[in-house]
DNA sequence: CCGTCACTGCGAACAACGATCGCAGAGGAG
DNA sequence: CTCCTCTGCGATCGTTGTTCGCAGTGACGG
């Protein structure tokens, strides 16, 4: 297995000057994903978009998974980090979360990227910003890292839940609600039935879900241990 | 697009009796995934394992995605729900989380399943159990649903972080740590550098990470609003 | 009982994919 | 200048998801 893409030189230094760059190939792939979803990103299509041969792509990336890794990090690079710190750590993290969510919403295919290969340079920049927001808290570094991970997971969950991956026909979603209702009606799930029948609106229905849920997650993680110091 | 698999009859009632069942095909697919990961589950391999033709599988499922949906729900069906309720809602949810985590650990390919198609019957059973644990809390049903979703997301995150998806050579993971260290050493990420250099051990290092993190998430979500009533 | 029609199994085939091989040419190092 | 590494990439390979259409099965209705 090759070394991490982030550790490898892009250019060897000998031989002809490459006609393209990782950034160029990544951008073409991102454009394809934005248009047709992650599955639309094939090596042949990316190569055609760049104006090269599919086999040439393997000079730039090890495999398709690596290309997807480049794409994900490139997109995270769109997160707007040029903001002055907010009034406190919580507000700062929530603002960062909004900036991150904006990016995921612009690139819904990101929800289809299986996490797992570590962080690229842009993701590390975002994490640095989050760590900076938490720098005044007297909690272990491990807790801060966990908090960042959960912040990201929460955003993904909420973007996913709001249907940022659109169902073209809406039929499946309706079918699912139909299924839930039939399960509830069958009588073996009284709590589900109660939940579906609950007329109570969510607290602050006009409030952004991210603004409601994320602060609770974060204060749960940090506040009981968090000491501004 | 076909209706949700959960809404469709398995057997039409006319014509020859099918030689296999959804459950049988799903089990074969799960076995393949357990052995070789999700990518090892091809329609041909599943068909061969069942003893039928690849084309025949399309009589049982609409496509491969639907098969994966069946697999995921089948595996969630392994979650042990036959436990008396714990002392309180929090302990009950944490116990449920442990049972869920055990299942994810047994089937690490579940981390590669892109969420999104709604819940199958087994997943609804698990959600029912979680709703039951929260039934005494005076919070809106929407909050309870969100809590369940975040409980699941937290488990997945932690299982993923503990490396439940093994890197066969370990080389990539080492490469990533190398990269993080080099970024920190480059000087543009002082908070990351501080975090990597932090000698403070995580709180209660002998404690299960799930036991440390999840109660904080849950109480953050529910406790400030939660009223046992 | 018979005819009709929906259903089942599935081989053959198709289009598409990820990835490799090997050739020709470019360019750095000694 | 020679050698060797690097770049571009067509052709090719093995594999994949999926569809078509044929032969046979069994329910339904007259």
XYZ file of N, CA, C and O in Angstrom, chain A residues 77-185:
436
model
N -12.077 22.409 2.430
C -11.325 23.644 2.300
C -12.189 24.868 2.012
O -11.722 26.012 2.119
N -13.442 24.648 1.643
C -14.356 25.769 1.411
C -14.924 26.328 2.700
O -15.585 27.374 2.680
N -14.740 25.645 3.809
C -15.286 26.133 5.080
C -14.678 27.499 5.381
O -13.464 27.669 5.378
N -15.560 28.455 5.661
C -15.108 29.823 5.898
C -14.535 29.942 7.314
O -15.276 29.927 8.291
N -13.230 30.046 7.388
C -12.577 30.152 8.696
C -12.200 31.591 9.022
O -11.683 31.869 10.100
N -12.429 32.481 8.081
C -12.037 33.884 8.301
C -13.129 34.650 9.025
O -13.812 35.491 8.453
N -13.292 34.316 10.259
C -14.278 35.002 11.083
C -13.621 35.329 12.411
O -12.862 34.515 12.926
N -13.926 36.481 12.969
C -13.391 36.727 14.299
C -14.039 35.776 15.302
O -15.162 35.334 15.084
N -13.340 35.439 16.356
C -13.940 34.545 17.360
C -15.242 35.127 17.892
O -15.396 36.340 18.026
N -16.179 34.238 18.200
C -17.449 34.683 18.755
C -17.288 34.967 20.247
O -16.207 34.880 20.817
N -18.425 35.278 20.913
C -18.362 35.760 22.289
C -17.814 34.725 23.259
O -17.178 35.058 24.246
N -18.074 33.463 22.986
C -17.545 32.420 23.871
C -17.311 31.142 23.065
O -17.644 31.072 21.884
N -16.748 30.167 23.738
C -16.358 28.941 23.044
C -17.553 28.269 22.383
O -17.459 27.749 21.274
N -18.699 28.291 23.081
C -19.867 27.606 22.535
C -20.365 28.307 21.264
O -20.603 27.657 20.236
N -20.500 29.616 21.360
C -20.956 30.354 20.181
C -19.970 30.203 19.022
O -20.368 30.110 17.855
N -18.695 30.173 19.364
C -17.672 30.027 18.332
C -17.790 28.681 17.613
O -17.741 28.602 16.394
N -17.976 27.630 18.395
C -18.120 26.305 17.802
C -19.399 26.213 16.970
O -19.416 25.580 15.910
N -20.448 26.822 17.447
C -21.711 26.769 16.693
C -21.584 27.520 15.372
O -22.074 27.087 14.334
N -20.879 28.643 15.412
C -20.641 29.374 14.153
C -19.820 28.540 13.178
O -20.107 28.496 11.979
N -18.827 27.903 13.714
C -18.019 27.026 12.865
C -18.891 25.920 12.270
O -18.774 25.587 11.082
N -19.753 25.378 13.095
C -20.637 24.310 12.613
C -21.517 24.807 11.469
O -21.774 24.077 10.499
N -21.987 26.026 11.588
C -22.806 26.575 10.500
C -22.000 26.674 9.207
O -22.498 26.375 8.117
N -20.774 27.108 9.342
C -19.920 27.224 8.156
C -19.677 25.848 7.540
O -19.685 25.678 6.308
N -19.490 24.860 8.387
C -19.276 23.507 7.888
C -20.546 22.973 7.227
O -20.484 22.386 6.134
N -21.674 23.235 7.867
C -22.923 22.732 7.299
C -23.182 23.345 5.933
O -23.674 22.669 5.021
N -22.851 24.602 5.800
C -23.056 25.255 4.503
C -22.317 24.494 3.396
O -22.830 24.323 2.289
N -21.134 24.031 3.738
C -20.343 23.291 2.748
C -20.979 21.946 2.420
O -21.081 21.550 1.262
N -21.428 21.245 3.440
C -22.066 19.952 3.190
C -23.337 20.120 2.365
O -23.664 19.298 1.514
N -24.051 21.189 2.615
C -25.266 21.427 1.848
C -24.952 21.723 0.378
O -25.719 21.390 -0.508
N -23.826 22.382 0.158
C -23.440 22.694 -1.232
C -22.974 21.459 -1.984
O -23.016 21.407 -3.206
N -22.501 20.484 -1.210
C -21.960 19.265 -1.819
C -22.600 18.050 -1.141
O -21.952 17.352 -0.360
N -23.859 17.799 -1.438
C -24.539 16.726 -0.707
C -23.910 15.349 -0.894
O -24.111 14.472 -0.062
N -23.155 15.148 -1.921
C -22.495 13.856 -2.102
C -21.514 13.560 -0.981
O -21.115 12.405 -0.794
N -21.139 14.586 -0.232
C -20.234 14.343 0.887
C -20.844 13.377 1.898
O -20.118 12.690 2.636
N -22.160 13.340 1.948
C -22.823 12.398 2.863
C -22.579 10.955 2.459
O -22.774 10.034 3.248
N -22.211 10.740 1.212
C -21.980 9.384 0.730
C -20.524 8.947 0.858
O -20.192 7.817 0.520
N -19.680 9.841 1.330
C -18.273 9.492 1.500
C -18.120 8.744 2.816
O -18.454 9.270 3.876
N -17.611 7.533 2.728
C -17.389 6.756 3.948
C -16.166 7.318 4.664
O -15.080 7.347 4.097
N -16.344 7.792 5.888
C -15.204 8.354 6.595
C -14.190 7.269 6.942
O -14.517 6.088 6.966
N -12.991 7.678 7.225
C -12.117 6.659 7.756
C -10.653 6.773 7.436
O -9.859 6.074 8.020
N -10.312 7.632 6.512
C -8.909 7.616 6.125
C -8.078 8.702 6.788
O -7.023 9.042 6.299
N -8.524 9.267 7.881
C -7.755 10.308 8.531
C -8.104 11.674 7.940
O -9.014 11.802 7.139
N -7.366 12.654 8.358
C -7.666 14.022 7.970
C -6.643 14.564 6.984
O -5.458 14.331 7.123
N -7.138 15.297 6.005
C -6.252 15.990 5.088
C -5.933 17.378 5.620
O -6.418 17.774 6.687
N -5.131 18.126 4.890
C -4.691 19.434 5.371
C -5.841 20.403 5.655
O -5.799 21.131 6.654
N -6.842 20.435 4.791
C -7.943 21.364 5.044
C -8.767 20.952 6.263
O -9.189 21.804 7.041
N -8.983 19.672 6.410
C -9.732 19.197 7.575
C -8.969 19.516 8.849
O -9.567 19.842 9.887
N -7.661 19.449 8.753
C -6.848 19.776 9.927
C -6.963 21.268 10.246
O -6.991 21.675 11.412
N -7.042 22.083 9.214
C -7.245 23.515 9.451
C -8.550 23.769 10.205
O -8.613 24.606 11.115
N -9.597 23.061 9.796
C -10.894 23.226 10.458
C -10.804 22.755 11.901
O -11.321 23.397 12.828
N -10.139 21.624 12.083
C -9.986 21.123 13.451
C -9.195 22.116 14.298
O -9.513 22.331 15.472
N -8.170 22.704 13.696
C -7.369 23.711 14.408
C -8.264 24.852 14.873
O -8.160 25.343 15.997
N -9.166 25.254 14.007
C -10.067 26.344 14.372
C -10.944 25.945 15.556
O -11.205 26.727 16.469
N -11.418 24.693 15.533
C -12.258 24.210 16.633
C -11.450 24.127 17.925
O -11.918 24.508 19.004
N -10.240 23.622 17.813
C -9.379 23.545 18.994
C -9.095 24.943 19.547
O -9.046 25.146 20.764
N -8.936 25.889 18.630
C -8.733 27.259 19.069
C -9.931 27.780 19.861
O -9.769 28.457 20.889
N -11.111 27.449 19.407
C -12.320 27.887 20.116
C -12.365 27.310 21.524
O -12.852 27.937 22.454
N -11.816 26.098 21.650
C -11.869 25.430 22.944
C -10.607 25.650 23.775
O -10.459 25.037 24.843
N -9.730 26.504 23.283
C -8.404 26.561 23.913
C -8.467 27.063 25.352
O -7.577 26.772 26.142
N -9.498 27.817 25.691
C -9.580 28.310 27.047
C -10.206 27.341 28.036
O -10.289 27.639 29.226
N -10.643 26.207 27.528
C -11.303 25.245 28.417
C -10.288 24.320 29.074
O -9.381 23.809 28.416
N -10.494 24.105 30.325
C -9.581 23.243 31.070
C -10.062 21.791 30.994
O -10.557 21.233 31.962
N -9.937 21.239 29.830
C -10.296 19.826 29.647
C -9.150 19.156 28.901
O -8.393 19.816 28.187
N -9.052 17.847 29.021
C -7.952 17.177 28.314
C -8.084 17.330 26.797
O -9.186 17.478 26.269
N -6.938 17.260 26.128
C -6.938 17.365 24.682
C -7.797 16.280 24.037
O -8.466 16.511 23.032
N -7.756 15.094 24.607
C -8.554 14.001 24.046
C -10.038 14.370 24.012
O -10.744 14.066 23.057
N -10.490 15.025 25.054
C -11.896 15.440 25.105
C -12.204 16.455 24.000
O -13.267 16.418 23.372
N -11.266 17.333 23.766
C -11.467 18.321 22.704
C -11.537 17.653 21.330
O -12.355 18.019 20.489
N -10.691 16.682 21.126
C -10.711 15.961 19.858
C -12.032 15.226 19.674
O -12.636 15.251 18.596
N -12.478 14.600 20.747
C -13.758 13.888 20.691
C -14.880 14.873 20.380
O -15.809 14.572 19.626
N -14.791 16.045 20.984
C -15.829 17.044 20.768
C -15.881 17.452 19.307
O -16.963 17.575 18.716
N -14.737 17.642 18.726
C -14.707 18.009 17.312
C -15.312 16.908 16.454
O -16.096 17.165 15.544
N -14.973 15.687 16.769
C -15.519 14.566 16.002
C -17.035 14.518 16.113
O -17.744 14.310 15.116
N -17.533 14.753 17.324
C -18.985 14.702 17.510
C -19.681 15.901 16.891
O -20.820 15.800 16.423
N -19.004 17.018 16.900
C -19.561 18.192 16.199
C -19.765 17.857 14.725
O -20.826 18.113 14.140
N -18.769 17.260 14.127
C -18.878 16.896 12.716
C -19.976 15.857 12.486
O -20.778 15.968 11.555
N -20.012 14.855 13.373
C -21.022 13.811 13.231
C -22.428 14.386 13.356
O -23.353 13.975 12.652
N -22.574 15.344 14.264
C -23.895 15.959 14.454
C -24.335 16.708 13.202
O -25.487 16.619 12.766
N -23.416 17.445 12.633
C -23.745 18.187 11.414
C -24.180 17.228 10.308
O -25.207 17.426 9.650
N -23.393 16.204 10.120
C -23.725 15.226 9.079
C -25.103 14.629 9.305
O -25.917 14.497 8.387
N -25.353 14.263 10.563
C -26.641 13.665 10.899
C -27.788 14.618 10.563
O -28.799 14.219 9.967
N -27.625 15.866 10.919
C -28.717 16.816 10.702
C -28.888 17.137 9.215
O -30.016 17.270 8.738
N -27.785 17.247 8.515
C -27.897 17.487 7.064
C -28.579 16.299 6.408
O -29.443 16.448 5.541
N -28.202 15.120 6.830
C -28.812 13.913 6.280
C -30.305 13.889 6.579
O -31.126 13.569 5.728
N -30.629 14.256 7.803
C -32.036 14.207 8.219
C -32.875 15.239 7.486
O -34.057 15.040 7.247
N -32.274 16.350 7.128
C -33.073 17.374 6.452
C -33.226 17.064 4.966
O -33.750 17.870 4.219
N -32.750 15.906 4.597
C -32.975 15.487 3.226
C -32.098 16.191 2.220
O -32.519 16.450 1.092
N -30.906 16.494 2.628
C -30.001 17.166 1.704
C -29.650 16.250 0.531
O -29.205 16.722 -0.497
N -29.838 14.959 0.699
C -29.713 14.034 -0.429
C -31.117 13.817 -0.972
O -31.862 12.992 -0.463
N -31.491 14.566 -1.985
C -32.888 14.556 -2.424
C -33.276 13.229 -3.093
O -32.491 12.648 -3.824
N -34.474 12.786 -2.751
C -35.063 11.639 -3.426
C -35.812 12.191 -4.635
O -36.794 12.917 -4.483
N -35.377 11.864 -5.825
C -35.934 12.505 -7.016
C -37.450 12.414 -7.141
O -38.071 13.342 -7.643
N -38.006 11.315 -6.654
C -39.445 11.181 -6.848
C -40.235 11.440 -5.566
O -41.429 11.648 -5.615
N -39.523 11.392 -4.450
C -40.235 11.529 -3.189
C -41.049 10.308 -2.841
O -41.622 10.226 -1.764
N -41.059 9.327 -3.741
C -41.912 8.176 -3.501
C -41.391 7.311 -2.364
O -42.153 6.798 -1.555
N -40.053 7.207 -2.320
C -39.497 6.340 -1.285
C -39.751 6.901 0.099
O -40.069 6.176 1.024
N -39.598 8.205 0.200
C -39.817 8.822 1.504
C -41.268 8.625 1.946
O -41.546 8.311 3.098
N -42.185 8.812 1.020
C -43.591 8.595 1.374
C -43.834 7.157 1.760
O -44.546 6.861 2.715
N -43.187 6.248 1.037
C -43.334 4.835 1.366
C -42.830 4.537 2.760
O -43.397 3.719 3.479
N -41.764 5.227 3.153
C -41.216 4.959 4.466
C -42.158 5.450 5.559
O -42.366 4.786 6.571
N -42.703 6.636 5.372
C -43.665 7.128 6.364
C -44.853 6.188 6.457
O -45.384 5.929 7.529
N -45.263 5.692 5.320
C -46.362 4.733 5.273
C -46.013 3.494 6.086
O -46.828 2.973 6.847
N -44.766 3.048 5.951
C -44.318 1.865 6.682
C -44.304 2.137 8.176
O -44.773 1.323 8.977
N -43.745 3.294 8.565
C -43.716 3.651 9.994
C -45.126 3.673 10.566
O -45.381 3.158 11.661
N -46.037 4.270 9.819
C -47.412 4.365 10.307
C -48.035 2.979 10.445
O -48.754 2.701 11.420
N -47.717 2.088 9.502
C -48.307 0.755 9.580
C -47.732 -0.023 10.752
O -48.428 -0.792 11.411
N -46.437 0.175 11.009
C -45.821 -0.485 12.172
C -46.489 0.013 13.447
O -46.837 -0.769 14.342
N -46.651 1.322 13.523
C -47.274 1.885 14.734
C -48.700 1.352 14.893
O -49.131 1.036 16.001
N -49.409 1.252 13.777
C -50.794 0.803 13.844
C -50.903 -0.674 14.204
O -51.917 -1.120 14.725
